[in-house]
Amino acid sequence: MTALDEIKIGGLGASRRRVEDARFVRGRGNYTDDIVLPGMLHMEILRSPLAHARITSIDTSRAWEIPGVRLVLTGEMMAQRNLAWMPTLSYDTQAVLATDKVRFQGQEVCVVVADDPYIAKDGCDAIVVEYEPLTPVVNPLQSRAADAPLIRDDKEGQVDNTCYRWEVGDRAATERAFAQADVVSRMQLHYPRSHPSPIECCGSIADFDPATQKLTVYMTTQAPHIIRAAVALVAELPEHMIRIVSPDIGGGFGNKVPVYPGYVASILASILLGRPVKWIEDRTGNLASTGFGRDMYLAAEMALRSDGRILAVRMHADTDQGAFFADAQPTKFKIGLLHSAFACYDIGTGHITAQGHYTNKAPGGVAYRCSFRVTEAMFFQERMMQAAAVDLGMDQAEFRRINLLRDDAFPARTPFGFLVDSGQYGKCLRLGLDAIGYEQFLVDQAEARTRGRRLGIGISTMTEPLGAGNSREYDILGIKMFDSAELRVHMTGKAILRVGAKSQGQGHETTWGQIVAHELGIPAADVIVEEGDTDTAPFGMGTYASRSTPVAGAAISMVARKVRAKARKLAAHLLECSEEDVEWELGRLYVRGAPHRGATIQECAMAAYSNMPDGMEPGLENVAYYDPPNLTWPFACYIATVEVDPETGVWDVLRFVAVDDCGVRINPMVVEGQIMGGLTEAYAMSSMQFQTYDAEGNMVGSNYMDYLLPTAWETPGFELHEVVTPCPHHPIGAKGVGECAAVGGPAAFVNAVHDALSDTGVRNIDMPLLPDRVWQALQDGRDVS
Ligand code: MCN
Ligand code: CUM
């Protein structure tokens, strides 16, 4: 008998079709809003029209009079139950329903529960809230002004609008390096506020059963177990009586990591009413109040030697956190992982300082398709690299090449404390340059310039720390960032796999089965994957920061290996030999020296239930919790070529080449889908998307007329290439990939446009590069922020 063909059984490397799509393309997905429970009521939220105001009175009497209204909740009523404020995932507090002041436009003030959502909306309209307006603060500059109003006057000891201060690196060594520099390159920019904007908005159905005292919540969360822990701790309900279910999720992108007031209010309403309460957010609610990314101002300097080597970097970040510091991030890293900047380069030393600012905006800084603040770090790094190459008068590809970590440098410690363990950075860069035809493009570009045409090429090379974490350094609210998998093989060799992660569209139901197929030889099609139900799945920290493959994926390998170890004992029994003499090949165990005497994994499974050796516990199942030794370090090289129309400022992407090294690919097709999706978002952020606020704190971009999502029509084509450097510590050598393209992509587009303007003196146009901004920069020969 020959070994199984791994690709045929849907193992590692198979571009297996996504099994979840069978229900999605038929409209048979089961999203939160599809769930209808007997006796279910509906909840709507009344939001603040003002950005900053004291609440002087709330009159809910007319709302109560509307037939069909069952409950009106105010902040005061929440306060009576100690639920007006909730802790955030960053040890701050956030108002569930406002009691004293409103601190951003769109903040939750009251909720109305009624027989249907329309009555609940009417109920909201009937509530009269009187406000005494206060001066709104809409950016860090205003926030730190001496006469700025104190936004968080609810917090004891809070004397100004500073949310946190933080620093990392070696200040003294950095200063010494700058003193020795031949060239100092400087850069300032703003990474604008953007929104993950999943197609499905947030929502929850809380179902408290007064008879059993059990609380079940169906909700759009990327991390159901963290929610269960939070509900147990905040609402003081017994943890075993709380069941959180994340059904199908229509995109998360980081938007569904935080805990939102709507979830909390629906839970309290269900407990008070003893009936299921459904809350489904509308688009404006989603765009105006939940999970913003970025909004960071960066200033930096780079110390350079005239031969092109980077001696040191110095960076300062001012982040606009909005009214509540609500991002999820490891508690030891006050500003996400901003200090992953320059991790792929061999720079001598560096120093980063950061300050977070409260403003009258919705909570910001939630990672949008990035590991915490990594997107800002990589964008900044790559814009800085281009500016430095210009300052040195060096070719931008060559400048990168000489500073990238060399293959023999691994493992390498970065100046900010990370251990980067593997990569072939030079190879990725060369592959990208060859694919785009770099040298020829430079010739064509120069020739086009003589005819008044502006072509540009932008490169972005970066490594991203993915897979938080290792439990020594990474935790959320003190809970260590491991993950888990439970595998049960039934007697006929079919299996169910339950995982602590939770897909929002990434295809876990497809790819997790492939890991089992690889480890056990059970065809992927014979493995059902279940995620998102805290009553059945082992405790896991959820899906974000591209941690599922690095952490949960590793747990799947490990649990399958435990099962394989038991199968080996069963095989020894079936084959009447000693366990030491049993050899493994994919899907089959056989006697060493007598390969024709073997038992398939399915035969072993049957034996586990029908013919186990004396003294052996029946069954074939196990659970594994995995605490990774390090993050994974995928690498990417993205290259864009563009043409800018000097008459209009419009820029078109000519070509886009992506080279991604995410280690061993479980499912190449899924990986390519992740990269294309990420590049589409990168294109959107660099060309059209941002959410801003006017001087009064009114949000601009709370609907899809103002906040643009690219369609297939404007999205450029992407040419994908790969390099495989297996992760040295992951059981199957895989690294995370879900966010790389969204993280590294924007700088490629933005650098390309700036390259097209390289003779104009324009150093920086802030994203998004709207045509009017590019045109203005061209007219004035000056930066546009
Ligand atoms: N994969 C693989 N081989 C690898 C790495 C990954 O086949 N070497 C596969 C995985 O098995 C998984 C997918 O690619 O099916 C993404 O894996 P991974 O990089 O581990 O990322 P996560 O599953 O943890 O997903 C999180 C990541 C994040 S943080 C955001 S934000 C984001 C993203 O995924 N949100 C998404 N991609 C998204 N894609 C969709 N469709 N919807 C979202 O909300
Ligand atoms: Cu960073 S957004 Mo994703 O981590 O869910």
PDB file of C-alpha atoms in Angstrom, residues 535-749:
ATOM      1  CA  ASP A 535     -20.424  25.868  25.818  1.00  0.00           C
ATOM      2  CA  THR A 536     -18.647  23.503  23.453  1.00  0.00           C
ATOM      3  CA  ALA A 537     -15.351  25.031  22.299  1.00  0.00           C
ATOM      4  CA  PRO A 538     -12.320  24.964  24.591  1.00  0.00           C
ATOM      5  CA  PHE A 539     -11.254  28.349  25.980  1.00  0.00           C
ATOM      6  CA  GLY A 540      -9.502  30.437  23.365  1.00  0.00           C
ATOM      7  CA  MET A 541      -8.651  34.095  22.945  1.00  0.00           C
ATOM      8  CA  GLY A 542     -10.399  34.525  19.626  1.00  0.00           C
ATOM      9  CA  THR A 543      -9.469  35.624  16.146  1.00  0.00           C
ATOM     10  CA  TYR A 544      -7.656  38.901  15.564  1.00  0.00           C
ATOM     11  CA  ALA A 545      -4.026  39.914  15.049  1.00  0.00           C
ATOM     12  CA  SER A 546      -3.815  37.026  12.545  1.00  0.00           C
ATOM     13  CA  ARG A 547      -3.296  34.806  15.533  1.00  0.00           C
ATOM     14  CA  SER A 548      -5.502  31.898  14.500  1.00  0.00           C
ATOM     15  CA  THR A 549      -2.978  30.023  12.383  1.00  0.00           C
ATOM     16  CA  PRO A 550       0.023  30.829  14.583  1.00  0.00           C
ATOM     17  CA  VAL A 551      -1.718  29.894  17.838  1.00  0.00           C
ATOM     18  CA  ALA A 552      -4.975  27.952  17.299  1.00  0.00           C
ATOM     19  CA  GLY A 553      -3.552  26.319  14.181  1.00  0.00           C
ATOM     20  CA  ALA A 554      -0.606  25.091  16.228  1.00  0.00           C
ATOM     21  CA  ALA A 555      -3.009  23.767  18.878  1.00  0.00           C
ATOM     22  CA  ILE A 556      -4.775  21.792  16.130  1.00  0.00           C
ATOM     23  CA  SER A 557      -1.499  20.163  15.107  1.00  0.00           C
ATOM     24  CA  MET A 558      -0.699  19.352  18.702  1.00  0.00           C
ATOM     25  CA  VAL A 559      -4.085  17.830  19.489  1.00  0.00           C
ATOM     26  CA  ALA A 560      -3.933  15.745  16.317  1.00  0.00           C
ATOM     27  CA  ARG A 561      -0.507  14.507  17.358  1.00  0.00           C
ATOM     28  CA  LYS A 562      -1.889  13.485  20.754  1.00  0.00           C
ATOM     29  CA  VAL A 563      -4.607  11.543  18.969  1.00  0.00           C
ATOM     30  CA  ARG A 564      -2.008   9.987  16.713  1.00  0.00           C
ATOM     31  CA  ALA A 565      -0.022   8.862  19.751  1.00  0.00           C
ATOM     32  CA  LYS A 566      -3.061   6.990  21.024  1.00  0.00           C
ATOM     33  CA  ALA A 567      -3.759   5.563  17.580  1.00  0.00           C
ATOM     34  CA  ARG A 568      -0.268   4.165  17.667  1.00  0.00           C
ATOM     35  CA  LYS A 569      -1.032   2.233  20.848  1.00  0.00           C
ATOM     36  CA  LEU A 570      -4.213   0.964  19.252  1.00  0.00           C
ATOM     37  CA  ALA A 571      -2.293  -0.041  16.134  1.00  0.00           C
ATOM     38  CA  ALA A 572       0.230  -1.976  18.218  1.00  0.00           C
ATOM     39  CA  HIS A 573      -2.685  -3.863  19.727  1.00  0.00           C
ATOM     40  CA  LEU A 574      -4.297  -4.527  16.348  1.00  0.00           C
ATOM     41  CA  LEU A 575      -1.000  -5.537  14.718  1.00  0.00           C
ATOM     42  CA  GLU A 576       0.146  -7.549  17.703  1.00  0.00           C
ATOM     43  CA  CYS A 577       3.499  -5.879  17.944  1.00  0.00           C
ATOM     44  CA  SER A 578       5.125  -3.579  20.444  1.00  0.00           C
ATOM     45  CA  GLU A 579       4.401   0.132  20.200  1.00  0.00           C
ATOM     46  CA  GLU A 580       8.058   0.903  19.507  1.00  0.00           C
ATOM     47  CA  ASP A 581       7.826  -1.156  16.321  1.00  0.00           C
ATOM     48  CA  VAL A 582       4.934   0.855  14.899  1.00  0.00           C
ATOM     49  CA  GLU A 583       5.830   3.292  12.136  1.00  0.00           C
ATOM     50  CA  TRP A 584       3.690   6.157  10.823  1.00  0.00           C
ATOM     51  CA  GLU A 585       2.925   7.179   7.291  1.00  0.00           C
ATOM     52  CA  LEU A 586       0.117   9.501   6.341  1.00  0.00           C
ATOM     53  CA  GLY A 587      -3.131   7.890   7.485  1.00  0.00           C
ATOM     54  CA  ARG A 588      -1.616   4.527   8.334  1.00  0.00           C
ATOM     55  CA  LEU A 589       0.423   2.755  10.988  1.00  0.00           C
ATOM     56  CA  TYR A 590       2.480  -0.292  10.109  1.00  0.00           C
ATOM     57  CA  VAL A 591       4.992  -2.722  11.522  1.00  0.00           C
ATOM     58  CA  ARG A 592       8.589  -1.705  11.028  1.00  0.00           C
ATOM     59  CA  GLY A 593      10.208  -4.051   8.557  1.00  0.00           C
ATOM     60  CA  ALA A 594       6.822  -5.412   7.445  1.00  0.00           C
ATOM     61  CA  PRO A 595       5.073  -2.515   5.752  1.00  0.00           C
ATOM     62  CA  HIS A 596       2.277  -4.706   4.395  1.00  0.00           C
ATOM     63  CA  ARG A 597       1.108  -5.276   7.991  1.00  0.00           C
ATOM     64  CA  GLY A 598      -0.658  -2.077   8.853  1.00  0.00           C
ATOM     65  CA  ALA A 599      -3.810  -0.439  10.169  1.00  0.00           C
ATOM     66  CA  THR A 600      -5.382   2.717   8.850  1.00  0.00           C
ATOM     67  CA  ILE A 601      -6.229   5.577  11.133  1.00  0.00           C
ATOM     68  CA  GLN A 602      -9.884   4.692  10.570  1.00  0.00           C
ATOM     69  CA  GLU A 603      -9.266   1.105  11.721  1.00  0.00           C
ATOM     70  CA  CYS A 604      -7.551   2.436  14.811  1.00  0.00           C
ATOM     71  CA  ALA A 605     -10.550   4.712  15.445  1.00  0.00           C
ATOM     72  CA  MET A 606     -12.915   1.750  15.267  1.00  0.00           C
ATOM     73  CA  ALA A 607     -10.684  -0.184  17.653  1.00  0.00           C
ATOM     74  CA  ALA A 608     -10.809   2.711  20.125  1.00  0.00           C
ATOM     75  CA  TYR A 609     -14.495   2.040  20.560  1.00  0.00           C
ATOM     76  CA  SER A 610     -14.725  -1.693  19.879  1.00  0.00           C
ATOM     77  CA  ASN A 611     -11.435  -3.433  20.430  1.00  0.00           C
ATOM     78  CA  MET A 612      -9.141  -1.551  22.749  1.00  0.00           C
ATOM     79  CA  PRO A 613      -6.429  -3.342  24.663  1.00  0.00           C
ATOM     80  CA  ASP A 614      -7.034  -4.265  28.287  1.00  0.00           C
ATOM     81  CA  GLY A 615      -6.725  -1.291  30.586  1.00  0.00           C
ATOM     82  CA  MET A 616      -6.979   1.310  27.856  1.00  0.00           C
ATOM     83  CA  GLU A 617      -9.514   4.080  28.214  1.00  0.00           C
ATOM     84  CA  PRO A 618     -11.999   3.873  25.324  1.00  0.00           C
ATOM     85  CA  GLY A 619     -12.435   6.673  22.789  1.00  0.00           C
ATOM     86  CA  LEU A 620     -10.124   8.659  20.517  1.00  0.00           C
ATOM     87  CA  GLU A 621     -10.109  12.300  21.448  1.00  0.00           C
ATOM     88  CA  ASN A 622      -8.033  14.943  23.126  1.00  0.00           C
ATOM     89  CA  VAL A 623      -7.607  18.653  23.764  1.00  0.00           C
ATOM     90  CA  ALA A 624      -4.561  20.869  23.419  1.00  0.00           C
ATOM     91  CA  TYR A 625      -3.792  24.343  24.676  1.00  0.00           C
ATOM     92  CA  TYR A 626      -0.962  26.019  22.837  1.00  0.00           C
ATOM     93  CA  ASP A 627       1.233  28.782  24.139  1.00  0.00           C
ATOM     94  CA  PRO A 628       3.597  29.754  21.313  1.00  0.00           C
ATOM     95  CA  PRO A 629       7.247  30.403  22.123  1.00  0.00           C
ATOM     96  CA  ASN A 630       7.345  33.495  19.903  1.00  0.00           C
ATOM     97  CA  LEU A 631       5.292  35.521  17.466  1.00  0.00           C
ATOM     98  CA  THR A 632       5.450  34.536  13.814  1.00  0.00           C
ATOM     99  CA  TRP A 633       7.211  36.853  11.389  1.00  0.00           C
ATOM    100  CA  PRO A 634       5.781  36.811   7.876  1.00  0.00           C
ATOM    101  CA  PHE A 635       7.434  39.094   5.357  1.00  0.00           C
ATOM    102  CA  ALA A 636       6.043  40.922   2.374  1.00  0.00           C
ATOM    103  CA  CYS A 637       7.283  42.993  -0.501  1.00  0.00           C
ATOM    104  CA  TYR A 638       4.624  45.070  -2.257  1.00  0.00           C
ATOM    105  CA  ILE A 639       5.379  47.139  -5.331  1.00  0.00           C
ATOM    106  CA  ALA A 640       2.983  49.487  -7.107  1.00  0.00           C
ATOM    107  CA  THR A 641       3.438  51.459 -10.270  1.00  0.00           C
ATOM    108  CA  VAL A 642       1.153  54.407 -10.944  1.00  0.00           C
ATOM    109  CA  GLU A 643       0.572  57.234 -13.338  1.00  0.00           C
ATOM    110  CA  VAL A 644      -0.500  60.592 -11.953  1.00  0.00           C
ATOM    111  CA  ASP A 645      -2.441  62.940 -14.201  1.00  0.00           C
ATOM    112  CA  PRO A 646      -0.926  66.392 -13.536  1.00  0.00           C
ATOM    113  CA  GLU A 647      -4.054  68.133 -14.845  1.00  0.00           C
ATOM    114  CA  THR A 648      -6.454  66.503 -12.374  1.00  0.00           C
ATOM    115  CA  GLY A 649      -4.402  64.825  -9.638  1.00  0.00           C
ATOM    116  CA  VAL A 650      -6.093  61.532 -10.475  1.00  0.00           C
ATOM    117  CA  TRP A 651      -3.753  58.549 -10.205  1.00  0.00           C
ATOM    118  CA  ASP A 652      -4.169  55.146 -11.715  1.00  0.00           C
ATOM    119  CA  VAL A 653      -2.470  51.973 -10.661  1.00  0.00           C
ATOM    120  CA  LEU A 654      -0.586  50.511 -13.608  1.00  0.00           C
ATOM    121  CA  ARG A 655       0.551  47.297 -11.919  1.00  0.00           C
ATOM    122  CA  PHE A 656       0.767  45.853  -8.451  1.00  0.00           C
ATOM    123  CA  VAL A 657       3.104  43.010  -7.490  1.00  0.00           C
ATOM    124  CA  ALA A 658       2.924  41.265  -4.119  1.00  0.00           C
ATOM    125  CA  VAL A 659       5.455  38.782  -2.768  1.00  0.00           C
ATOM    126  CA  ASP A 660       4.322  37.242   0.501  1.00  0.00           C
ATOM    127  CA  ASP A 661       6.229  34.848   2.715  1.00  0.00           C
ATOM    128  CA  CYS A 662       3.831  33.518   5.336  1.00  0.00           C
ATOM    129  CA  GLY A 663       5.747  30.312   5.829  1.00  0.00           C
ATOM    130  CA  VAL A 664       4.059  27.073   4.871  1.00  0.00           C
ATOM    131  CA  ARG A 665       0.663  27.748   3.304  1.00  0.00           C
ATOM    132  CA  ILE A 666      -2.143  25.525   4.545  1.00  0.00           C
ATOM    133  CA  ASN A 667      -4.451  26.499   1.696  1.00  0.00           C
ATOM    134  CA  PRO A 668      -2.801  28.585  -1.047  1.00  0.00           C
ATOM    135  CA  MET A 669      -6.144  29.721  -2.453  1.00  0.00           C
ATOM    136  CA  VAL A 670      -7.375  30.968   0.921  1.00  0.00           C
ATOM    137  CA  VAL A 671      -4.047  32.729   1.463  1.00  0.00           C
ATOM    138  CA  GLU A 672      -4.340  34.452  -1.914  1.00  0.00           C
ATOM    139  CA  GLY A 673      -7.865  35.519  -1.022  1.00  0.00           C
ATOM    140  CA  GLN A 674      -6.579  37.006   2.212  1.00  0.00           C
ATOM    141  CA  ILE A 675      -3.852  38.900   0.374  1.00  0.00           C
ATOM    142  CA  MET A 676      -6.181  40.234  -2.308  1.00  0.00           C
ATOM    143  CA  GLY A 677      -8.698  41.338   0.303  1.00  0.00           C
ATOM    144  CA  GLY A 678      -5.998  43.068   2.299  1.00  0.00           C
ATOM    145  CA  LEU A 679      -4.601  44.812  -0.758  1.00  0.00           C
ATOM    146  CA  THR A 680      -8.085  46.022  -1.660  1.00  0.00           C
ATOM    147  CA  GLU A 681      -8.405  47.580   1.776  1.00  0.00           C
ATOM    148  CA  ALA A 682      -4.912  49.051   1.419  1.00  0.00           C
ATOM    149  CA  TYR A 683      -5.935  50.613  -1.861  1.00  0.00           C
ATOM    150  CA  ALA A 684      -9.117  51.971  -0.280  1.00  0.00           C
ATOM    151  CA  MET A 685      -7.255  53.575   2.609  1.00  0.00           C
ATOM    152  CA  SER A 686      -4.613  55.133   0.411  1.00  0.00           C
ATOM    153  CA  SER A 687      -6.950  56.409  -2.273  1.00  0.00           C
ATOM    154  CA  MET A 688     -10.401  57.191  -0.902  1.00  0.00           C
ATOM    155  CA  GLN A 689     -11.214  56.326   2.700  1.00  0.00           C
ATOM    156  CA  PHE A 690     -11.123  58.426   5.790  1.00  0.00           C
ATOM    157  CA  GLN A 691     -13.415  59.500   8.512  1.00  0.00           C
ATOM    158  CA  THR A 692     -13.056  62.947   9.830  1.00  0.00           C
ATOM    159  CA  TYR A 693     -14.807  65.316  12.200  1.00  0.00           C
ATOM    160  CA  ASP A 694     -15.675  68.958  11.759  1.00  0.00           C
ATOM    161  CA  ALA A 695     -14.848  71.617  14.364  1.00  0.00           C
ATOM    162  CA  GLU A 696     -18.070  70.861  16.267  1.00  0.00           C
ATOM    163  CA  GLY A 697     -17.227  67.191  16.448  1.00  0.00           C
ATOM    164  CA  ASN A 698     -19.754  66.174  13.814  1.00  0.00           C
ATOM    165  CA  MET A 699     -18.723  62.979  12.193  1.00  0.00           C
ATOM    166  CA  VAL A 700     -18.160  63.070   8.451  1.00  0.00           C
ATOM    167  CA  GLY A 701     -18.259  59.602   6.985  1.00  0.00           C
ATOM    168  CA  SER A 702     -21.099  57.937   8.832  1.00  0.00           C
ATOM    169  CA  ASN A 703     -22.655  56.521   5.665  1.00  0.00           C
ATOM    170  CA  TYR A 704     -21.517  54.944   2.423  1.00  0.00           C
ATOM    171  CA  MET A 705     -21.985  58.155   0.442  1.00  0.00           C
ATOM    172  CA  ASP A 706     -19.163  59.740   2.433  1.00  0.00           C
ATOM    173  CA  TYR A 707     -17.196  56.689   3.465  1.00  0.00           C
ATOM    174  CA  LEU A 708     -16.250  54.892   0.308  1.00  0.00           C
ATOM    175  CA  LEU A 709     -15.831  51.194  -0.210  1.00  0.00           C
ATOM    176  CA  PRO A 710     -14.031  50.256  -3.413  1.00  0.00           C
ATOM    177  CA  THR A 711     -15.867  47.957  -5.781  1.00  0.00           C
ATOM    178  CA  ALA A 712     -14.340  45.542  -8.279  1.00  0.00           C
ATOM    179  CA  TRP A 713     -14.570  48.384 -10.800  1.00  0.00           C
ATOM    180  CA  GLU A 714     -11.977  50.658  -9.207  1.00  0.00           C
ATOM    181  CA  THR A 715      -9.861  48.017  -7.481  1.00  0.00           C
ATOM    182  CA  PRO A 716      -6.664  47.323  -9.424  1.00  0.00           C
ATOM    183  CA  GLY A 717      -5.529  43.814 -10.339  1.00  0.00           C
ATOM    184  CA  PHE A 718      -2.912  42.217  -8.110  1.00  0.00           C
ATOM    185  CA  GLU A 719      -0.117  39.897  -9.247  1.00  0.00           C
ATOM    186  CA  LEU A 720       0.791  37.512  -6.442  1.00  0.00           C
ATOM    187  CA  HIS A 721       4.052  35.678  -5.821  1.00  0.00           C
ATOM    188  CA  GLU A 722       5.326  33.656  -2.921  1.00  0.00           C
ATOM    189  CA  VAL A 723       8.414  32.725  -0.982  1.00  0.00           C
ATOM    190  CA  VAL A 724       8.258  30.073   1.731  1.00  0.00           C
ATOM    191  CA  THR A 725      10.423  30.354   4.828  1.00  0.00           C
ATOM    192  CA  PRO A 726       8.881  27.947   7.336  1.00  0.00           C
ATOM    193  CA  CYS A 727       8.305  29.356  10.806  1.00  0.00           C
ATOM    194  CA  PRO A 728      10.957  27.645  12.947  1.00  0.00           C
ATOM    195  CA  HIS A 729       8.734  27.177  15.990  1.00  0.00           C
ATOM    196  CA  HIS A 730       5.300  26.485  14.511  1.00  0.00           C
ATOM    197  CA  PRO A 731       4.460  22.763  14.329  1.00  0.00           C
ATOM    198  CA  ILE A 732       3.721  22.963  10.596  1.00  0.00           C
ATOM    199  CA  GLY A 733       5.915  25.945   9.802  1.00  0.00           C
ATOM    200  CA  ALA A 734       3.010  28.313   9.131  1.00  0.00           C
ATOM    201  CA  LYS A 735       2.976  32.033   9.872  1.00  0.00           C
ATOM    202  CA  GLY A 736      -0.027  34.342  10.040  1.00  0.00           C
ATOM    203  CA  VAL A 737      -1.063  36.178   6.882  1.00  0.00           C
ATOM    204  CA  GLY A 738      -4.540  37.665   7.403  1.00  0.00           C
ATOM    205  CA  GLU A 739      -3.401  41.233   7.781  1.00  0.00           C
ATOM    206  CA  CYS A 740      -0.083  41.546   5.976  1.00  0.00           C
ATOM    207  CA  ALA A 741      -1.463  43.085   2.813  1.00  0.00           C
ATOM    208  CA  ALA A 742      -3.618  45.640   4.617  1.00  0.00           C
ATOM    209  CA  VAL A 743      -0.641  46.550   6.789  1.00  0.00           C
ATOM    210  CA  GLY A 744       2.081  46.753   4.156  1.00  0.00           C
ATOM    211  CA  GLY A 745      -0.049  47.686   1.161  1.00  0.00           C
ATOM    212  CA  PRO A 746      -0.849  51.364   1.773  1.00  0.00           C
ATOM    213  CA  ALA A 747       2.788  52.488   1.716  1.00  0.00           C
ATOM    214  CA  ALA A 748       3.319  50.907  -1.709  1.00  0.00           C
ATOM    215  CA  PHE A 749       0.514  52.973  -3.265  1.00  0.00           C
TER     216      PHE A 749
END
